[in-house]
Amino acid sequence: MSNTHMDERGGLVETAREVARRLVGPLGRRWVHVQAVGRRAEELRPAVGGDGDVLVAAAWLHDVGYAPEIAVTRFHPLDGARYLADAGFPVRVVGLVAHHSGARFEAAERGLAAELAAFELEDSPVMDALITADLTTGPDGQRYTYSQRIDEIMSRYPAGDPVHRAWLMARDALEPAVARTEERMRAGQPR
């Protein structure tokens, strides 16, 4: 899938939405979450300037790695990134999906840090906004505060689970991304 091919099919965002619908649509509740994260990313476009399409595409694609047909490692950020890279998505979108919402913390817990490191970790307003979109949206599409969302995630996994352990480390590390995005949104709003 070249960038030209994406333009012919309606652009990056529409292509991302179509791929997400095909792969995540059958997953019920996960699809509800992804749609809400996509909408939230649209709201956050002012926080990222001219990178809005990259943000929204990554938001639509962030959970494609849960699709059974591409879940190789069962670590969805890595499986999703590998699939998207093979499908020809832009390197930047692939990296955002690979590293969304603190994936590096869980990768370390699962022994997959080296594999995840094959994808570039972006430190930018776009990554901050992707973290915000995902981590202020609940599993049923409801709006949460960052703390509510992390509490909800941790409540689903027992203390010994890699996800629970990862969020013990990631919680404080990722919270500033949400604060930066909220500040960028305030700064961009008319006064």
mmCIF file of N, CA, C and O in Angstrom, residues 91-177:
data_model
loop_
_atom_site.group_PDB
_atom_site.id
_atom_site.type_symbol
_atom_site.label_atom_id
_atom_site.label_comp_id
_atom_site.label_asym_id
_atom_site.label_seq_id
_atom_site.Cartn_x
_atom_site.Cartn_y
_atom_site.Cartn_z
ATOM 1 N N VAL A 91 5.866 4.810 7.881
ATOM 2 C CA VAL A 91 6.721 4.418 9.002
ATOM 3 C C VAL A 91 6.298 5.133 10.282
ATOM 4 O O VAL A 91 6.304 4.537 11.365
ATOM 5 N N ARG A 92 5.922 6.376 10.168
ATOM 6 C CA ARG A 92 5.543 7.135 11.360
ATOM 7 C C ARG A 92 4.289 6.555 12.013
ATOM 8 O O ARG A 92 4.227 6.409 13.243
ATOM 9 N N VAL A 93 3.292 6.217 11.248
ATOM 10 C CA VAL A 93 2.066 5.621 11.786
ATOM 11 C C VAL A 93 2.394 4.273 12.427
ATOM 12 O O VAL A 93 1.920 3.963 13.524
ATOM 13 N N VAL A 94 3.227 3.489 11.770
ATOM 14 C CA VAL A 94 3.618 2.182 12.296
ATOM 15 C C VAL A 94 4.295 2.346 13.657
ATOM 16 O O VAL A 94 3.988 1.627 14.610
ATOM 17 N N GLY A 95 5.215 3.300 13.771
ATOM 18 C CA GLY A 95 5.903 3.538 15.037
ATOM 19 C C GLY A 95 4.966 3.986 16.140
ATOM 20 O O GLY A 95 5.110 3.569 17.301
ATOM 21 N N LEU A 96 4.011 4.835 15.796
ATOM 22 C CA LEU A 96 3.031 5.285 16.792
ATOM 23 C C LEU A 96 2.200 4.112 17.303
ATOM 24 O O LEU A 96 1.953 3.992 18.507
ATOM 25 N N VAL A 97 1.768 3.245 16.411
ATOM 26 C CA VAL A 97 1.005 2.063 16.817
ATOM 27 C C VAL A 97 1.880 1.155 17.680
ATOM 28 O O VAL A 97 1.434 0.668 18.728
ATOM 29 N N ALA A 98 3.120 0.963 17.280
ATOM 30 C CA ALA A 98 4.026 0.084 18.035
ATOM 31 C C ALA A 98 4.198 0.562 19.469
ATOM 32 O O ALA A 98 4.233 -0.247 20.393
ATOM 33 N N HIS A 99 4.304 1.857 19.646
ATOM 34 C CA HIS A 99 4.653 2.404 20.960
ATOM 35 C C HIS A 99 3.494 3.095 21.669
ATOM 36 O O HIS A 99 3.717 3.754 22.688
ATOM 37 N N HIS A 100 2.274 2.922 21.177
ATOM 38 C CA HIS A 100 1.156 3.653 21.781
ATOM 39 C C HIS A 100 0.982 3.299 23.257
ATOM 40 O O HIS A 100 1.218 2.170 23.688
ATOM 41 N N SER A 101 0.609 4.289 24.001
ATOM 42 C CA SER A 101 0.208 4.134 25.406
ATOM 43 C C SER A 101 1.190 3.325 26.247
ATOM 44 O O SER A 101 0.802 2.440 27.009
ATOM 45 N N GLY A 102 2.462 3.654 26.100
ATOM 46 C CA GLY A 102 3.460 3.038 26.967
ATOM 47 C C GLY A 102 3.758 1.588 26.672
ATOM 48 O O GLY A 102 4.147 0.838 27.573
ATOM 49 N N ALA A 103 3.620 1.169 25.436
ATOM 50 C CA ALA A 103 3.860 -0.231 25.076
ATOM 51 C C ALA A 103 5.247 -0.704 25.513
ATOM 52 O O ALA A 103 5.427 -1.878 25.836
ATOM 53 N N ARG A 104 6.200 0.211 25.591
ATOM 54 C CA ARG A 104 7.568 -0.188 25.971
ATOM 55 C C ARG A 104 7.617 -0.804 27.367
ATOM 56 O O ARG A 104 8.427 -1.691 27.626
ATOM 57 N N PHE A 105 6.731 -0.380 28.255
ATOM 58 C CA PHE A 105 6.717 -0.932 29.607
ATOM 59 C C PHE A 105 6.235 -2.384 29.603
ATOM 60 O O PHE A 105 6.817 -3.244 30.257
ATOM 61 N N GLU A 106 5.174 -2.640 28.850
ATOM 62 C CA GLU A 106 4.676 -4.007 28.765
ATOM 63 C C GLU A 106 5.619 -4.895 27.959
ATOM 64 O O GLU A 106 5.800 -6.072 28.289
ATOM 65 N N ALA A 107 6.248 -4.339 26.925
ATOM 66 C CA ALA A 107 7.209 -5.116 26.138
ATOM 67 C C ALA A 107 8.342 -5.615 27.036
ATOM 68 O O ALA A 107 8.760 -6.774 26.925
ATOM 69 N N ALA A 108 8.804 -4.765 27.938
ATOM 70 C CA ALA A 108 9.862 -5.169 28.864
ATOM 71 C C ALA A 108 9.385 -6.302 29.768
ATOM 72 O O ALA A 108 10.126 -7.265 30.015
ATOM 73 N N GLU A 109 8.149 -6.207 30.239
ATOM 74 C CA GLU A 109 7.592 -7.263 31.101
ATOM 75 C C GLU A 109 7.439 -8.586 30.360
ATOM 76 O O GLU A 109 7.533 -9.652 30.958
ATOM 77 N N ARG A 110 7.210 -8.525 29.067
ATOM 78 C CA ARG A 110 6.972 -9.730 28.266
ATOM 79 C C ARG A 110 8.240 -10.246 27.583
ATOM 80 O O ARG A 110 8.189 -11.215 26.822
ATOM 81 N N GLY A 111 9.367 -9.576 27.784
ATOM 82 C CA GLY A 111 10.598 -9.990 27.122
ATOM 83 C C GLY A 111 10.609 -9.671 25.634
ATOM 84 O O GLY A 111 11.296 -10.344 24.862
ATOM 85 N N LEU A 112 9.867 -8.651 25.227
ATOM 86 C CA LEU A 112 9.766 -8.287 23.814
ATOM 87 C C LEU A 112 10.335 -6.888 23.527
ATOM 88 O O LEU A 112 10.058 -6.313 22.479
ATOM 89 N N ALA A 113 11.142 -6.369 24.436
ATOM 90 C CA ALA A 113 11.671 -5.011 24.263
ATOM 91 C C ALA A 113 12.524 -4.888 23.006
ATOM 92 O O ALA A 113 12.435 -3.882 22.285
ATOM 93 N N ALA A 114 13.356 -5.865 22.713
ATOM 94 C CA ALA A 114 14.210 -5.793 21.526
ATOM 95 C C ALA A 114 13.374 -5.791 20.248
ATOM 96 O O ALA A 114 13.675 -5.039 19.312
ATOM 97 N N GLU A 115 12.330 -6.614 20.217
ATOM 98 C CA GLU A 115 11.466 -6.656 19.034
ATOM 99 C C GLU A 115 10.744 -5.325 18.840
ATOM 100 O O GLU A 115 10.640 -4.819 17.725
ATOM 101 N N LEU A 116 10.258 -4.741 19.932
ATOM 102 C CA LEU A 116 9.557 -3.459 19.832
ATOM 103 C C LEU A 116 10.513 -2.342 19.417
ATOM 104 O O LEU A 116 10.126 -1.419 18.691
ATOM 105 N N ALA A 117 11.764 -2.442 19.847
ATOM 106 C CA ALA A 117 12.760 -1.417 19.523
ATOM 107 C C ALA A 117 13.066 -1.329 18.029
ATOM 108 O O ALA A 117 13.675 -0.359 17.583
ATOM 109 N N ALA A 118 12.616 -2.290 17.254
ATOM 110 C CA ALA A 118 12.775 -2.224 15.800
ATOM 111 C C ALA A 118 11.955 -1.073 15.210
ATOM 112 O O ALA A 118 12.198 -0.648 14.080
ATOM 113 N N PHE A 119 11.007 -0.563 15.990
ATOM 114 C CA PHE A 119 10.152 0.538 15.554
ATOM 115 C C PHE A 119 10.529 1.784 16.343
ATOM 116 O O PHE A 119 10.748 1.724 17.555
ATOM 117 N N GLU A 120 10.553 2.914 15.637
ATOM 118 C CA GLU A 120 10.981 4.158 16.279
ATOM 119 C C GLU A 120 9.962 4.637 17.312
ATOM 120 O O GLU A 120 8.762 4.688 17.042
ATOM 121 N N LEU A 121 10.463 4.997 18.491
ATOM 122 C CA LEU A 121 9.646 5.589 19.549
ATOM 123 C C LEU A 121 9.669 7.101 19.363
ATOM 124 O O LEU A 121 10.720 7.726 19.482
ATOM 125 N N GLU A 122 8.547 7.655 19.048
ATOM 126 C CA GLU A 122 8.406 9.084 18.787
ATOM 127 C C GLU A 122 8.037 9.814 20.072
ATOM 128 O O GLU A 122 7.099 9.425 20.758
ATOM 129 N N ASP A 123 8.761 10.868 20.376
ATOM 130 C CA ASP A 123 8.451 11.744 21.513
ATOM 131 C C ASP A 123 7.979 13.055 20.911
ATOM 132 O O ASP A 123 8.796 13.876 20.474
ATOM 133 N N SER A 124 6.652 13.230 20.831
ATOM 134 C CA SER A 124 6.108 14.372 20.092
ATOM 135 C C SER A 124 4.699 14.690 20.570
ATOM 136 O O SER A 124 4.071 13.899 21.285
ATOM 137 N N PRO A 125 4.168 15.830 20.136
ATOM 138 C CA PRO A 125 2.762 16.128 20.421
ATOM 139 C C PRO A 125 1.803 15.073 19.866
ATOM 140 O O PRO A 125 0.757 14.816 20.458
ATOM 141 N N VAL A 126 2.173 14.436 18.762
ATOM 142 C CA VAL A 126 1.301 13.397 18.192
ATOM 143 C C VAL A 126 1.241 12.186 19.124
ATOM 144 O O VAL A 126 0.158 11.669 19.402
ATOM 145 N N MET A 127 2.386 11.743 19.630
ATOM 146 C CA MET A 127 2.378 10.615 20.571
ATOM 147 C C MET A 127 1.602 10.994 21.829
ATOM 148 O O MET A 127 0.814 10.197 22.338
ATOM 149 N N ASP A 128 1.835 12.208 22.325
ATOM 150 C CA ASP A 128 1.089 12.654 23.509
ATOM 151 C C ASP A 128 -0.418 12.597 23.252
ATOM 152 O O ASP A 128 -1.185 12.131 24.102
ATOM 153 N N ALA A 129 -0.850 13.063 22.090
ATOM 154 C CA ALA A 129 -2.283 13.086 21.777
ATOM 155 C C ALA A 129 -2.832 11.675 21.580
ATOM 156 O O ALA A 129 -3.975 11.392 21.968
ATOM 157 N N LEU A 130 -2.035 10.773 21.011
ATOM 158 C CA LEU A 130 -2.481 9.386 20.863
ATOM 159 C C LEU A 130 -2.646 8.735 22.232
ATOM 160 O O LEU A 130 -3.646 8.048 22.486
ATOM 161 N N ILE A 131 -1.696 8.970 23.120
ATOM 162 C CA ILE A 131 -1.805 8.476 24.491
ATOM 163 C C ILE A 131 -3.075 9.025 25.136
ATOM 164 O O ILE A 131 -3.833 8.293 25.775
ATOM 165 N N THR A 132 -3.315 10.311 24.950
ATOM 166 C CA THR A 132 -4.498 10.951 25.535
ATOM 167 C C THR A 132 -5.780 10.349 24.981
ATOM 168 O O THR A 132 -6.705 10.030 25.745
ATOM 169 N N ALA A 133 -5.847 10.180 23.672
ATOM 170 C CA ALA A 133 -7.061 9.620 23.061
ATOM 171 C C ALA A 133 -7.351 8.221 23.600
ATOM 172 O O ALA A 133 -8.491 7.903 23.961
ATOM 173 N N ASP A 134 -6.326 7.394 23.678
ATOM 174 C CA ASP A 134 -6.508 6.012 24.130
ATOM 175 C C ASP A 134 -6.767 5.934 25.628
ATOM 176 O O ASP A 134 -7.646 5.196 26.074
ATOM 177 N N LEU A 135 -6.039 6.718 26.396
ATOM 178 C CA LEU A 135 -6.086 6.562 27.851
ATOM 179 C C LEU A 135 -7.038 7.530 28.542
ATOM 180 O O LEU A 135 -6.978 7.693 29.762
ATOM 181 N N THR A 136 -7.935 8.122 27.764
ATOM 182 C CA THR A 136 -9.079 8.830 28.343
ATOM 183 C C THR A 136 -10.385 8.280 27.756
ATOM 184 O O THR A 136 -11.428 8.893 27.885
ATOM 185 N N THR A 137 -10.277 7.089 27.154
ATOM 186 C CA THR A 137 -11.429 6.426 26.537
ATOM 187 C C THR A 137 -11.532 5.012 27.108
ATOM 188 O O THR A 137 -10.580 4.231 27.006
ATOM 189 N N GLY A 138 -12.680 4.705 27.673
ATOM 190 C CA GLY A 138 -12.892 3.399 28.278
ATOM 191 C C GLY A 138 -13.176 2.309 27.273
ATOM 192 O O GLY A 138 -13.329 2.555 26.079
ATOM 193 N N PRO A 139 -13.279 1.073 27.748
ATOM 194 C CA PRO A 139 -13.493 -0.063 26.859
ATOM 195 C C PRO A 139 -14.844 -0.054 26.156
ATOM 196 O O PRO A 139 -15.001 -0.683 25.113
ATOM 197 N N ASP A 140 -15.806 0.669 26.703
ATOM 198 C CA ASP A 140 -17.112 0.781 26.060
ATOM 199 C C ASP A 140 -17.302 2.149 25.411
ATOM 200 O O ASP A 140 -18.427 2.580 25.161
ATOM 201 N N GLY A 141 -16.190 2.849 25.175
ATOM 202 C CA GLY A 141 -16.233 4.138 24.505
ATOM 203 C C GLY A 141 -16.505 5.320 25.408
ATOM 204 O O GLY A 141 -16.567 6.448 24.942
ATOM 205 N N GLN A 142 -16.667 5.080 26.697
ATOM 206 C CA GLN A 142 -16.976 6.168 27.611
ATOM 207 C C GLN A 142 -15.751 7.040 27.860
ATOM 208 O O GLN A 142 -14.627 6.567 27.787
ATOM 209 N N ARG A 143 -15.977 8.309 28.152
ATOM 210 C CA ARG A 143 -14.884 9.235 28.458
ATOM 211 C C ARG A 143 -14.477 9.057 29.909
ATOM 212 O O ARG A 143 -15.314 9.019 30.800
ATOM 213 N N TYR A 144 -13.194 8.910 30.133
ATOM 214 C CA TYR A 144 -12.611 8.765 31.459
ATOM 215 C C TYR A 144 -11.542 9.831 31.657
ATOM 216 O O TYR A 144 -10.977 10.326 30.684
ATOM 217 N N THR A 145 -11.220 10.100 32.902
ATOM 218 C CA THR A 145 -9.978 10.801 33.189
ATOM 219 C C THR A 145 -8.850 9.779 33.018
ATOM 220 O O THR A 145 -9.095 8.562 33.009
ATOM 221 N N TYR A 146 -7.641 10.267 32.932
ATOM 222 C CA TYR A 146 -6.497 9.369 32.825
ATOM 223 C C TYR A 146 -6.450 8.407 34.010
ATOM 224 O O TYR A 146 -6.311 7.193 33.829
ATOM 225 N N SER A 147 -6.594 8.926 35.215
ATOM 226 C CA SER A 147 -6.536 8.070 36.410
ATOM 227 C C SER A 147 -7.634 7.015 36.412
ATOM 228 O O SER A 147 -7.393 5.856 36.770
ATOM 229 N N GLN A 148 -8.846 7.402 36.023
ATOM 230 C CA GLN A 148 -9.942 6.435 35.959
ATOM 231 C C GLN A 148 -9.626 5.313 34.965
ATOM 232 O O GLN A 148 -9.888 4.145 35.235
ATOM 233 N N ARG A 149 -9.059 5.680 33.830
ATOM 234 C CA ARG A 149 -8.755 4.685 32.803
ATOM 235 C C ARG A 149 -7.673 3.714 33.279
ATOM 236 O O ARG A 149 -7.787 2.495 33.099
ATOM 237 N N ILE A 150 -6.627 4.238 33.911
ATOM 238 C CA ILE A 150 -5.565 3.360 34.386
ATOM 239 C C ILE A 150 -6.091 2.449 35.492
ATOM 240 O O ILE A 150 -5.784 1.256 35.523
ATOM 241 N N ASP A 151 -6.896 2.995 36.390
ATOM 242 C CA ASP A 151 -7.505 2.163 37.436
ATOM 243 C C ASP A 151 -8.349 1.053 36.812
ATOM 244 O O ASP A 151 -8.310 -0.103 37.265
ATOM 245 N N GLU A 152 -9.100 1.389 35.766
ATOM 246 C CA GLU A 152 -9.944 0.403 35.082
ATOM 247 C C GLU A 152 -9.079 -0.697 34.462
ATOM 248 O O GLU A 152 -9.380 -1.885 34.593
ATOM 249 N N ILE A 153 -7.992 -0.318 33.803
ATOM 250 C CA ILE A 153 -7.102 -1.309 33.196
ATOM 251 C C ILE A 153 -6.524 -2.228 34.269
ATOM 252 O O ILE A 153 -6.559 -3.459 34.156
ATOM 253 N N MET A 154 -5.990 -1.638 35.324
ATOM 254 C CA MET A 154 -5.350 -2.429 36.366
ATOM 255 C C MET A 154 -6.333 -3.339 37.092
ATOM 256 O O MET A 154 -5.958 -4.422 37.544
ATOM 257 N N SER A 155 -7.592 -2.935 37.153
ATOM 258 C CA SER A 155 -8.589 -3.769 37.831
ATOM 259 C C SER A 155 -8.889 -5.054 37.058
ATOM 260 O O SER A 155 -9.373 -6.022 37.628
ATOM 261 N N ARG A 156 -8.584 -5.084 35.770
ATOM 262 C CA ARG A 156 -8.854 -6.255 34.946
ATOM 263 C C ARG A 156 -7.754 -7.304 34.995
ATOM 264 O O ARG A 156 -7.931 -8.409 34.489
ATOM 265 N N TYR A 157 -6.599 -6.946 35.562
ATOM 266 C CA TYR A 157 -5.453 -7.855 35.559
ATOM 267 C C TYR A 157 -4.953 -8.072 36.980
ATOM 268 O O TYR A 157 -4.755 -7.111 37.714
ATOM 269 N N PRO A 158 -4.710 -9.307 37.369
ATOM 270 C CA PRO A 158 -4.196 -9.567 38.722
ATOM 271 C C PRO A 158 -2.785 -9.001 38.884
ATOM 272 O O PRO A 158 -2.073 -8.780 37.902
ATOM 273 N N ALA A 159 -2.377 -8.820 40.119
ATOM 274 C CA ALA A 159 -1.103 -8.164 40.443
ATOM 275 C C ALA A 159 0.101 -8.797 39.750
ATOM 276 O O ALA A 159 1.045 -8.098 39.389
ATOM 277 N N GLY A 160 0.109 -10.089 39.541
ATOM 278 C CA GLY A 160 1.253 -10.743 38.915
ATOM 279 C C GLY A 160 1.274 -10.696 37.397
ATOM 280 O O GLY A 160 2.263 -11.088 36.771
ATOM 281 N N ASP A 161 0.209 -10.226 36.785
ATOM 282 C CA ASP A 161 0.113 -10.187 35.330
ATOM 283 C C ASP A 161 1.061 -9.134 34.751
ATOM 284 O O ASP A 161 1.234 -8.060 35.333
ATOM 285 N N PRO A 162 1.663 -9.412 33.585
ATOM 286 C CA PRO A 162 2.563 -8.432 32.974
ATOM 287 C C PRO A 162 1.903 -7.076 32.711
ATOM 288 O O PRO A 162 2.557 -6.036 32.824
ATOM 289 N N VAL A 163 0.621 -7.077 32.365
ATOM 290 C CA VAL A 163 -0.072 -5.807 32.119
ATOM 291 C C VAL A 163 -0.161 -5.003 33.411
ATOM 292 O O VAL A 163 0.132 -3.797 33.426
ATOM 293 N N HIS A 164 -0.543 -5.636 34.482
ATOM 294 C CA HIS A 164 -0.640 -4.948 35.778
ATOM 295 C C HIS A 164 0.733 -4.403 36.192
ATOM 296 O O HIS A 164 0.857 -3.232 36.576
ATOM 297 N N ARG A 165 1.756 -5.224 36.078
ATOM 298 C CA ARG A 165 3.108 -4.776 36.449
ATOM 299 C C ARG A 165 3.579 -3.628 35.567
ATOM 300 O O ARG A 165 4.208 -2.682 36.047
ATOM 301 N N ALA A 166 3.249 -3.696 34.284
ATOM 302 C CA ALA A 166 3.656 -2.627 33.367
ATOM 303 C C ALA A 166 3.010 -1.300 33.746
ATOM 304 O O ALA A 166 3.659 -0.248 33.742
ATOM 305 N N TRP A 167 1.723 -1.346 34.115
ATOM 306 C CA TRP A 167 1.042 -0.090 34.464
ATOM 307 C C TRP A 167 1.510 0.474 35.793
ATOM 308 O O TRP A 167 1.414 1.685 36.014
ATOM 309 N N LEU A 168 2.052 -0.348 36.662
ATOM 310 C CA LEU A 168 2.648 0.184 37.883
ATOM 311 C C LEU A 168 3.810 1.112 37.534
ATOM 312 O O LEU A 168 4.027 2.134 38.189
ATOM 313 N N MET A 169 4.546 0.774 36.465
ATOM 314 C CA MET A 169 5.666 1.600 36.014
ATOM 315 C C MET A 169 5.213 2.727 35.085
ATOM 316 O O MET A 169 5.734 3.842 35.148
ATOM 317 N N ALA A 170 4.269 2.442 34.222
ATOM 318 C CA ALA A 170 3.879 3.386 33.174
ATOM 319 C C ALA A 170 2.977 4.513 33.676
ATOM 320 O O ALA A 170 2.989 5.608 33.102
ATOM 321 N N ARG A 171 2.201 4.263 34.699
ATOM 322 C CA ARG A 171 1.188 5.215 35.155
ATOM 323 C C ARG A 171 1.738 6.630 35.310
ATOM 324 O O ARG A 171 1.253 7.571 34.694
ATOM 325 N N ASP A 172 2.756 6.798 36.129
ATOM 326 C CA ASP A 172 3.312 8.130 36.365
ATOM 327 C C ASP A 172 4.094 8.645 35.167
ATOM 328 O O ASP A 172 4.144 9.853 34.930
ATOM 329 N N ALA A 173 4.687 7.747 34.401
ATOM 330 C CA ALA A 173 5.485 8.150 33.244
ATOM 331 C C ALA A 173 4.636 8.728 32.119
ATOM 332 O O ALA A 173 5.090 9.626 31.401
ATOM 333 N N LEU A 174 3.414 8.236 31.955
ATOM 334 C CA LEU A 174 2.581 8.672 30.835
ATOM 335 C C LEU A 174 1.636 9.827 31.171
ATOM 336 O O LEU A 174 1.173 10.523 30.275
ATOM 337 N N GLU A 175 1.369 10.029 32.436
ATOM 338 C CA GLU A 175 0.434 11.090 32.818
ATOM 339 C C GLU A 175 0.834 12.462 32.273
ATOM 340 O O GLU A 175 -0.038 13.223 31.821
ATOM 341 N N PRO A 176 2.123 12.821 32.244
ATOM 342 C CA PRO A 176 2.477 14.129 31.677
ATOM 343 C C PRO A 176 2.090 14.298 30.206
ATOM 344 O O PRO A 176 1.844 15.415 29.755
ATOM 345 N N ALA A 177 2.014 13.211 29.443
ATOM 346 C CA ALA A 177 1.601 13.308 28.037
ATOM 347 C C ALA A 177 0.182 13.843 27.934
ATOM 348 O O ALA A 177 -0.128 14.667 27.066
#
